[in-house]
Amino acid sequence: MNGKHSREITVAGALALLLLALGILAPNFYDLQPLLSRTTSQMPALVAAIGITLVIITRQIDISIGAQFSMCGVVAGVVAAAGFPLPVAVLAAVGTGVVMGAFNGVLIAWLGLPSIVVTLATMVTWNELLRLWQQGRLMTLPDGFQWFGLSQATGQGIVIAVAVALLVSAAWTMKHLAAGRHVYAVGTDAEAARLAGINPKWTTFGVFVLMGALAGIASVLNLVQSPQVQPNAGDGLELKVIAAAVVGGVAITGGRGNLWGVLLGLLLLANVNPALTHFHQPPYWERAIQGLVILLAVVADGMKRTKKATA
């Protein structure tokens, strides 16, 4: 087994086994429309997972993703409900995400504060602001917003196409462009990267801004799938995407990982809930399993580093 891609191969094998078991024990699992709906519902998480992957590769963390996602969705919903066209709502969501990402980036990159502390604080702040603002109210979106004003099948196709295009673009950038190499270099050794002419502060700041922008795009892809805005739409998203990244082989200590592994990790975790449903198990096991796989992946990375250090 190729050691460089051992995690991806392991996750791909586990995913294949799970899909095979579902195919045998729950044949209707592969019915076209439910399969398309399940795939579409995971696309916002895929877009958010791209952002968290870049953040983790730079040896940082952002646990405010879910709060950013919720805030961007509410802002876009308010703009749409006020009568503005869809492109304006999209810009409002992305702009809101950029501002929140820049706020995190300034505190982390320029003031040198720990990302876990900063993003924990901003997560609570954004969530409490949303609670005070919306007070749990559901907001009905105007006609023509759901599925971009098109048919459901076309809307689902657009959601999937946008998410896949972002994934392919980000994976290509990380592999072939200097910006991607800078992200890996800063996560591997920030001081060595600085001596090589890379600015770690600007790189870290840029990654957090990009994380915010992607949270905004993800919120819109989620928003068009429902006739209403849910202020708590991002609850638990941070756990899901961090789990997908870590399970997919992104080192929590930075400097290693790729987006194709993250895609496999997300697909594996995304099929846990349907599996629980088909096998008549309580759905609340999903988050417990996500937490467990994060723990197992971190322990596996720790054992791998220890083995390498003592070799």
mmCIF file of C-alpha atoms in Angstrom:
data_model
loop_
_atom_site.group_PDB
_atom_site.id
_atom_site.type_symbol
_atom_site.label_atom_id
_atom_site.label_comp_id
_atom_site.label_asym_id
_atom_site.label_seq_id
_atom_site.Cartn_x
_atom_site.Cartn_y
_atom_site.Cartn_z
ATOM 1 C CA MET A 1 0.000 0.000 0.000
ATOM 2 C CA ASN A 2 1.330 3.465 -0.918
ATOM 3 C CA GLY A 3 2.055 5.087 2.457
ATOM 4 C CA LYS A 4 1.459 8.600 1.086
ATOM 5 C CA HIS A 5 -2.149 7.746 0.245
ATOM 6 C CA SER A 6 -2.798 5.021 2.821
ATOM 7 C CA ARG A 7 -5.533 7.034 4.580
ATOM 8 C CA GLU A 8 -7.394 7.742 1.331
ATOM 9 C CA ILE A 9 -7.205 4.071 0.335
ATOM 10 C CA THR A 10 -8.481 2.992 3.764
ATOM 11 C CA VAL A 11 -11.392 5.444 3.644
ATOM 12 C CA ALA A 12 -12.242 4.435 0.064
ATOM 13 C CA GLY A 13 -12.320 0.783 1.158
ATOM 14 C CA ALA A 14 -14.560 1.537 4.141
ATOM 15 C CA LEU A 15 -16.873 3.604 1.918
ATOM 16 C CA ALA A 16 -17.074 0.806 -0.659
ATOM 17 C CA LEU A 17 -17.944 -1.740 2.044
ATOM 18 C CA LEU A 18 -20.634 0.530 3.511
ATOM 19 C CA LEU A 19 -22.180 1.186 0.084
ATOM 20 C CA LEU A 20 -22.054 -2.531 -0.733
ATOM 21 C CA ALA A 21 -23.780 -3.402 2.551
ATOM 22 C CA LEU A 22 -26.457 -0.788 1.894
ATOM 23 C CA GLY A 23 -26.941 -2.119 -1.628
ATOM 24 C CA ILE A 24 -27.468 -5.656 -0.340
ATOM 25 C CA LEU A 25 -29.517 -4.932 2.784
ATOM 26 C CA ALA A 26 -31.423 -1.870 1.559
ATOM 27 C CA PRO A 27 -31.832 -2.139 -2.260
ATOM 28 C CA ASN A 28 -34.042 0.994 -2.433
ATOM 29 C CA PHE A 29 -31.052 2.986 -1.157
ATOM 30 C CA TYR A 30 -29.980 3.450 -4.776
ATOM 31 C CA ASP A 31 -33.310 4.671 -6.131
ATOM 32 C CA LEU A 32 -32.496 7.633 -8.385
ATOM 33 C CA GLN A 33 -34.491 10.474 -6.820
ATOM 34 C CA PRO A 34 -33.606 9.730 -3.170
ATOM 35 C CA LEU A 35 -29.959 9.286 -4.216
ATOM 36 C CA LEU A 36 -30.001 12.644 -6.045
ATOM 37 C CA SER A 37 -31.637 14.349 -3.055
ATOM 38 C CA ARG A 38 -29.088 12.913 -0.615
ATOM 39 C CA THR A 39 -26.217 13.963 -2.888
ATOM 40 C CA THR A 40 -27.584 17.496 -3.260
ATOM 41 C CA SER A 41 -28.067 17.888 0.494
ATOM 42 C CA GLN A 42 -24.353 17.169 1.074
ATOM 43 C CA MET A 43 -23.041 19.793 -1.372
ATOM 44 C CA PRO A 44 -23.095 22.723 1.108
ATOM 45 C CA ALA A 45 -20.987 20.638 3.508
ATOM 46 C CA LEU A 46 -18.593 19.801 0.672
ATOM 47 C CA VAL A 47 -18.046 23.500 -0.064
ATOM 48 C CA ALA A 48 -17.515 24.262 3.632
ATOM 49 C CA ALA A 49 -15.128 21.284 3.871
ATOM 50 C CA ILE A 50 -12.915 22.850 1.178
ATOM 51 C CA GLY A 51 -12.450 25.883 3.407
ATOM 52 C CA ILE A 52 -11.765 23.983 6.616
ATOM 53 C CA THR A 53 -9.242 21.795 4.799
ATOM 54 C CA LEU A 54 -7.168 24.830 3.835
ATOM 55 C CA VAL A 55 -7.446 26.191 7.373
ATOM 56 C CA ILE A 56 -6.255 22.921 8.926
ATOM 57 C CA ILE A 57 -3.392 22.546 6.425
ATOM 58 C CA THR A 58 -2.086 25.930 7.637
ATOM 59 C CA ARG A 59 -2.062 24.432 11.167
ATOM 60 C CA GLN A 60 -5.112 26.402 12.306
ATOM 61 C CA ILE A 61 -8.715 25.516 13.087
ATOM 62 C CA ASP A 62 -12.045 27.291 12.596
ATOM 63 C CA ILE A 63 -14.928 26.019 14.702
ATOM 64 C CA SER A 64 -17.093 29.033 13.843
ATOM 65 C CA ILE A 65 -17.951 27.565 10.414
ATOM 66 C CA GLY A 66 -21.464 26.570 11.423
ATOM 67 C CA ALA A 67 -22.190 30.013 12.890
ATOM 68 C CA GLN A 68 -20.830 31.717 9.752
ATOM 69 C CA PHE A 69 -22.968 29.428 7.608
ATOM 70 C CA SER A 70 -26.108 30.281 9.618
ATOM 71 C CA MET A 71 -25.413 34.036 9.621
ATOM 72 C CA CYS A 72 -24.718 34.126 5.865
ATOM 73 C CA GLY A 73 -27.919 32.208 5.178
ATOM 74 C CA VAL A 74 -30.041 34.549 7.282
ATOM 75 C CA VAL A 75 -28.508 37.643 5.668
ATOM 76 C CA ALA A 76 -29.154 36.220 2.195
ATOM 77 C CA GLY A 77 -32.713 35.359 3.233
ATOM 78 C CA VAL A 78 -33.374 38.859 4.545
ATOM 79 C CA VAL A 79 -32.034 40.393 1.326
ATOM 80 C CA ALA A 80 -34.146 38.024 -0.801
ATOM 81 C CA ALA A 81 -37.253 38.645 1.324
ATOM 82 C CA ALA A 82 -36.759 42.400 0.805
ATOM 83 C CA GLY A 83 -37.271 41.843 -2.916
ATOM 84 C CA PHE A 84 -33.700 41.923 -4.187
ATOM 85 C CA PRO A 85 -32.779 39.435 -6.975
ATOM 86 C CA LEU A 86 -30.877 36.229 -6.332
ATOM 87 C CA PRO A 87 -27.426 37.564 -7.409
ATOM 88 C CA VAL A 88 -27.685 40.323 -4.799
ATOM 89 C CA ALA A 89 -28.605 37.780 -2.118
ATOM 90 C CA VAL A 90 -25.600 35.669 -3.135
ATOM 91 C CA LEU A 91 -23.274 38.674 -2.920
ATOM 92 C CA ALA A 92 -24.718 39.546 0.496
ATOM 93 C CA ALA A 93 -24.058 36.017 1.778
ATOM 94 C CA VAL A 94 -20.516 35.879 0.403
ATOM 95 C CA GLY A 95 -19.757 39.414 1.621
ATOM 96 C CA THR A 96 -20.971 38.560 5.100
ATOM 97 C CA GLY A 97 -18.787 35.452 5.108
ATOM 98 C CA VAL A 98 -15.762 37.435 3.945
ATOM 99 C CA VAL A 99 -16.232 39.974 6.758
ATOM 100 C CA MET A 100 -16.533 37.245 9.404
ATOM 101 C CA GLY A 101 -13.566 35.362 7.959
ATOM 102 C CA ALA A 102 -11.486 38.551 7.866
ATOM 103 C CA PHE A 103 -12.382 39.237 11.507
ATOM 104 C CA ASN A 104 -11.052 35.792 12.472
ATOM 105 C CA GLY A 105 -8.038 36.268 10.209
ATOM 106 C CA VAL A 106 -7.005 39.593 11.737
ATOM 107 C CA LEU A 107 -7.148 38.225 15.273
ATOM 108 C CA ILE A 108 -5.283 35.023 14.366
ATOM 109 C CA ALA A 109 -2.777 36.095 11.708
ATOM 110 C CA TRP A 110 -1.969 39.639 12.761
ATOM 111 C CA LEU A 111 -2.509 39.560 16.540
ATOM 112 C CA GLY A 112 -1.203 36.003 16.923
ATOM 113 C CA LEU A 113 -4.146 34.749 19.014
ATOM 114 C CA PRO A 114 -4.873 30.961 19.098
ATOM 115 C CA SER A 115 -7.352 30.035 16.382
ATOM 116 C CA ILE A 116 -9.236 27.610 18.657
ATOM 117 C CA VAL A 117 -9.917 30.417 21.165
ATOM 118 C CA VAL A 118 -10.755 33.062 18.561
ATOM 119 C CA THR A 119 -13.152 30.903 16.576
ATOM 120 C CA LEU A 120 -14.789 29.532 19.728
ATOM 121 C CA ALA A 121 -15.475 33.130 20.789
ATOM 122 C CA THR A 122 -16.749 34.184 17.369
ATOM 123 C CA MET A 123 -18.897 31.039 17.122
ATOM 124 C CA VAL A 124 -20.672 31.980 20.338
ATOM 125 C CA THR A 125 -20.890 35.654 19.318
ATOM 126 C CA TRP A 126 -22.422 34.989 15.879
ATOM 127 C CA ASN A 127 -24.843 32.416 17.297
ATOM 128 C CA GLU A 128 -26.018 34.740 20.072
ATOM 129 C CA LEU A 129 -26.405 37.651 17.653
ATOM 130 C CA LEU A 130 -28.515 35.420 15.420
ATOM 131 C CA ARG A 131 -30.606 34.281 18.388
ATOM 132 C CA LEU A 132 -31.280 37.873 19.453
ATOM 133 C CA TRP A 133 -31.986 38.966 15.875
ATOM 134 C CA GLN A 134 -34.221 36.117 14.711
ATOM 135 C CA GLN A 135 -35.410 34.677 18.047
ATOM 136 C CA GLY A 136 -35.907 31.299 16.378
ATOM 137 C CA ARG A 137 -38.300 32.624 13.715
ATOM 138 C CA LEU A 138 -38.439 30.867 10.367
ATOM 139 C CA MET A 139 -38.397 33.270 7.429
ATOM 140 C CA THR A 140 -40.310 32.388 4.250
ATOM 141 C CA LEU A 141 -38.386 33.010 1.052
ATOM 142 C CA PRO A 142 -40.047 34.626 -1.966
ATOM 143 C CA ASP A 143 -41.251 32.597 -4.922
ATOM 144 C CA GLY A 144 -38.503 32.069 -7.440
ATOM 145 C CA PHE A 145 -35.719 31.669 -4.892
ATOM 146 C CA GLN A 146 -36.014 27.934 -4.266
ATOM 147 C CA TRP A 147 -33.965 25.908 -6.777
ATOM 148 C CA PHE A 148 -32.878 29.247 -8.354
ATOM 149 C CA GLY A 149 -36.397 29.675 -9.676
ATOM 150 C CA LEU A 150 -36.001 26.592 -11.882
ATOM 151 C CA SER A 151 -37.304 23.041 -11.675
ATOM 152 C CA GLN A 152 -36.118 20.899 -8.773
ATOM 153 C CA ALA A 153 -34.045 18.619 -11.023
ATOM 154 C CA THR A 154 -32.315 21.582 -12.702
ATOM 155 C CA GLY A 155 -31.745 23.282 -9.353
ATOM 156 C CA GLN A 156 -30.212 20.128 -7.922
ATOM 157 C CA GLY A 157 -27.957 19.879 -10.952
ATOM 158 C CA ILE A 158 -26.750 23.464 -10.443
ATOM 159 C CA VAL A 159 -26.066 22.893 -6.732
ATOM 160 C CA ILE A 160 -23.995 19.783 -7.490
ATOM 161 C CA ALA A 161 -22.187 21.456 -10.425
ATOM 162 C CA VAL A 162 -21.200 24.498 -8.345
ATOM 163 C CA ALA A 163 -19.856 22.369 -5.482
ATOM 164 C CA VAL A 164 -17.919 20.036 -7.806
ATOM 165 C CA ALA A 165 -16.485 22.982 -9.771
ATOM 166 C CA LEU A 166 -15.254 24.579 -6.537
ATOM 167 C CA LEU A 167 -13.730 21.275 -5.396
ATOM 168 C CA VAL A 168 -11.904 20.682 -8.682
ATOM 169 C CA SER A 169 -10.681 24.302 -8.830
ATOM 170 C CA ALA A 170 -9.412 24.222 -5.248
ATOM 171 C CA ALA A 171 -7.711 20.823 -5.703
ATOM 172 C CA TRP A 172 -6.014 22.031 -8.899
ATOM 173 C CA THR A 173 -4.897 25.271 -7.217
ATOM 174 C CA MET A 174 -3.468 23.425 -4.224
ATOM 175 C CA LYS A 175 -1.441 21.152 -6.499
ATOM 176 C CA HIS A 176 -0.332 23.415 -9.328
ATOM 177 C CA LEU A 177 -0.284 27.059 -8.193
ATOM 178 C CA ALA A 178 2.048 28.941 -5.883
ATOM 179 C CA ALA A 179 -0.851 29.875 -3.609
ATOM 180 C CA GLY A 180 -1.435 26.193 -2.845
ATOM 181 C CA ARG A 181 2.247 25.578 -2.172
ATOM 182 C CA HIS A 182 2.281 28.564 0.199
ATOM 183 C CA VAL A 183 -0.575 27.043 2.217
ATOM 184 C CA TYR A 184 1.303 23.740 2.594
ATOM 185 C CA ALA A 185 4.573 25.523 3.389
ATOM 186 C CA VAL A 186 3.054 27.684 6.141
ATOM 187 C CA GLY A 187 1.398 24.637 7.707
ATOM 188 C CA THR A 188 4.604 22.605 7.594
ATOM 189 C CA ASP A 189 6.937 25.231 9.063
ATOM 190 C CA ALA A 190 5.890 28.889 9.167
ATOM 191 C CA GLU A 191 9.406 30.161 9.933
ATOM 192 C CA ALA A 192 10.964 28.180 7.097
ATOM 193 C CA ALA A 193 8.222 29.473 4.809
ATOM 194 C CA ARG A 194 9.014 33.059 5.866
ATOM 195 C CA LEU A 195 12.720 32.547 5.140
ATOM 196 C CA ALA A 196 11.718 31.209 1.706
ATOM 197 C CA GLY A 197 9.928 34.468 0.947
ATOM 198 C CA ILE A 198 6.387 33.469 1.852
ATOM 199 C CA ASN A 199 4.393 35.746 4.139
ATOM 200 C CA PRO A 200 2.749 33.419 6.718
ATOM 201 C CA LYS A 201 0.488 36.176 8.068
ATOM 202 C CA TRP A 202 -1.002 37.069 4.706
ATOM 203 C CA THR A 203 -1.348 33.388 3.815
ATOM 204 C CA THR A 204 -3.159 32.613 7.083
ATOM 205 C CA PHE A 205 -5.344 35.715 6.773
ATOM 206 C CA GLY A 206 -6.235 34.826 3.189
ATOM 207 C CA VAL A 207 -7.214 31.281 4.140
ATOM 208 C CA PHE A 208 -9.630 32.534 6.807
ATOM 209 C CA VAL A 209 -11.147 35.062 4.396
ATOM 210 C CA LEU A 210 -11.590 32.286 1.821
ATOM 211 C CA MET A 211 -13.165 30.110 4.523
ATOM 212 C CA GLY A 212 -15.734 32.857 5.135
ATOM 213 C CA ALA A 213 -16.466 33.281 1.425
ATOM 214 C CA LEU A 214 -16.980 29.535 1.015
ATOM 215 C CA ALA A 215 -19.283 29.513 4.061
ATOM 216 C CA GLY A 216 -21.346 32.172 2.258
ATOM 217 C CA ILE A 217 -21.533 30.142 -0.961
ATOM 218 C CA ALA A 218 -22.383 26.990 1.000
ATOM 219 C CA SER A 219 -25.193 28.810 2.816
ATOM 220 C CA VAL A 220 -26.770 29.848 -0.501
ATOM 221 C CA LEU A 221 -26.524 26.276 -1.858
ATOM 222 C CA ASN A 222 -28.352 25.174 1.275
ATOM 223 C CA LEU A 223 -30.855 28.025 1.178
ATOM 224 C CA VAL A 224 -32.138 27.234 -2.312
ATOM 225 C CA GLN A 225 -33.078 23.726 -1.160
ATOM 226 C CA SER A 226 -35.786 25.003 1.192
ATOM 227 C CA PRO A 227 -38.701 27.449 1.017
ATOM 228 C CA GLN A 228 -37.683 28.845 4.427
ATOM 229 C CA VAL A 229 -34.599 30.221 6.174
ATOM 230 C CA GLN A 230 -33.621 28.331 9.298
ATOM 231 C CA PRO A 231 -31.479 30.439 11.664
ATOM 232 C CA ASN A 232 -29.856 27.313 13.100
ATOM 233 C CA ALA A 233 -29.075 25.710 9.717
ATOM 234 C CA GLY A 234 -25.349 25.532 10.525
ATOM 235 C CA ASP A 235 -25.653 23.726 13.865
ATOM 236 C CA GLY A 236 -23.208 20.821 13.908
ATOM 237 C CA LEU A 237 -21.657 21.695 10.536
ATOM 238 C CA GLU A 238 -18.250 22.341 12.125
ATOM 239 C CA LEU A 239 -18.104 18.813 13.530
ATOM 240 C CA LYS A 240 -19.137 17.287 10.212
ATOM 241 C CA VAL A 241 -16.593 19.089 8.022
ATOM 242 C CA ILE A 242 -13.705 18.828 10.487
ATOM 243 C CA ALA A 243 -14.438 15.096 10.756
ATOM 244 C CA ALA A 244 -14.495 14.776 6.957
ATOM 245 C CA ALA A 245 -11.134 16.552 6.666
ATOM 246 C CA VAL A 246 -9.423 14.556 9.401
ATOM 247 C CA VAL A 247 -10.862 11.223 8.278
ATOM 248 C CA GLY A 248 -9.824 12.084 4.721
ATOM 249 C CA GLY A 249 -6.174 12.328 5.740
ATOM 250 C CA VAL A 250 -5.671 16.030 6.523
ATOM 251 C CA ALA A 251 -3.139 16.206 9.366
ATOM 252 C CA ILE A 252 -4.518 18.158 12.312
ATOM 253 C CA THR A 253 -0.933 19.394 12.863
ATOM 254 C CA GLY A 254 -0.930 21.015 9.410
ATOM 255 C CA GLY A 255 1.091 20.703 6.232
ATOM 256 C CA ARG A 256 -0.490 17.521 4.862
ATOM 257 C CA GLY A 257 -3.707 16.445 3.174
ATOM 258 C CA ASN A 258 -5.626 16.824 -0.054
ATOM 259 C CA LEU A 259 -9.185 17.599 -1.062
ATOM 260 C CA TRP A 260 -9.845 14.235 -2.756
ATOM 261 C CA GLY A 261 -9.296 12.504 0.570
ATOM 262 C CA VAL A 262 -11.669 15.009 2.174
ATOM 263 C CA LEU A 263 -14.296 14.166 -0.447
ATOM 264 C CA LEU A 264 -13.980 10.471 0.459
ATOM 265 C CA GLY A 265 -14.217 11.307 4.168
ATOM 266 C CA LEU A 266 -17.351 13.378 3.605
ATOM 267 C CA LEU A 267 -18.985 10.658 1.495
ATOM 268 C CA LEU A 268 -18.230 8.075 4.193
ATOM 269 C CA LEU A 269 -19.676 10.221 6.976
ATOM 270 C CA ALA A 270 -22.625 11.339 4.828
ATOM 271 C CA ASN A 271 -23.722 7.728 4.445
ATOM 272 C CA VAL A 272 -23.698 7.058 8.178
ATOM 273 C CA ASN A 273 -27.064 8.719 8.742
ATOM 274 C CA PRO A 274 -28.832 6.954 5.828
ATOM 275 C CA ALA A 275 -27.337 3.681 7.054
ATOM 276 C CA LEU A 276 -28.694 4.316 10.551
ATOM 277 C CA THR A 277 -32.104 5.109 9.051
ATOM 278 C CA HIS A 278 -32.190 2.036 6.820
ATOM 279 C CA PHE A 279 -31.092 -0.187 9.702
ATOM 280 C CA HIS A 280 -33.683 1.402 12.032
ATOM 281 C CA GLN A 281 -31.141 2.885 14.449
ATOM 282 C CA PRO A 282 -31.632 6.228 16.277
ATOM 283 C CA PRO A 283 -30.241 9.142 14.187
ATOM 284 C CA TYR A 284 -28.530 10.744 17.202
ATOM 285 C CA TRP A 285 -25.793 8.140 16.821
ATOM 286 C CA GLU A 286 -24.531 10.138 13.813
ATOM 287 C CA ARG A 287 -22.741 12.852 15.815
ATOM 288 C CA ALA A 288 -21.373 10.285 18.257
ATOM 289 C CA ILE A 289 -19.898 8.377 15.329
ATOM 290 C CA GLN A 290 -18.486 11.598 13.831
ATOM 291 C CA GLY A 291 -16.796 12.415 17.147
ATOM 292 C CA LEU A 292 -15.452 8.882 17.418
ATOM 293 C CA VAL A 293 -13.951 8.886 13.920
ATOM 294 C CA ILE A 294 -12.234 12.222 14.645
ATOM 295 C CA LEU A 295 -10.720 10.685 17.780
ATOM 296 C CA LEU A 296 -9.598 7.558 15.940
ATOM 297 C CA ALA A 297 -8.070 9.584 13.102
ATOM 298 C CA VAL A 298 -6.164 11.854 15.508
ATOM 299 C CA VAL A 299 -4.899 8.831 17.476
ATOM 300 C CA ALA A 300 -3.805 7.163 14.211
ATOM 301 C CA ASP A 301 -1.914 10.319 13.179
ATOM 302 C CA GLY A 302 -0.269 10.527 16.613
ATOM 303 C CA MET A 303 0.857 6.902 16.437
ATOM 304 C CA LYS A 304 2.162 7.456 12.917
ATOM 305 C CA ARG A 305 4.230 10.479 14.006
ATOM 306 C CA THR A 306 5.588 8.613 17.031
ATOM 307 C CA LYS A 307 6.570 5.667 14.876
ATOM 308 C CA LYS A 308 8.297 7.930 12.374
ATOM 309 C CA ALA A 309 10.134 9.826 15.127
ATOM 310 C CA THR A 310 11.473 6.623 16.698
ATOM 311 C CA ALA A 311 12.358 4.934 13.396
#
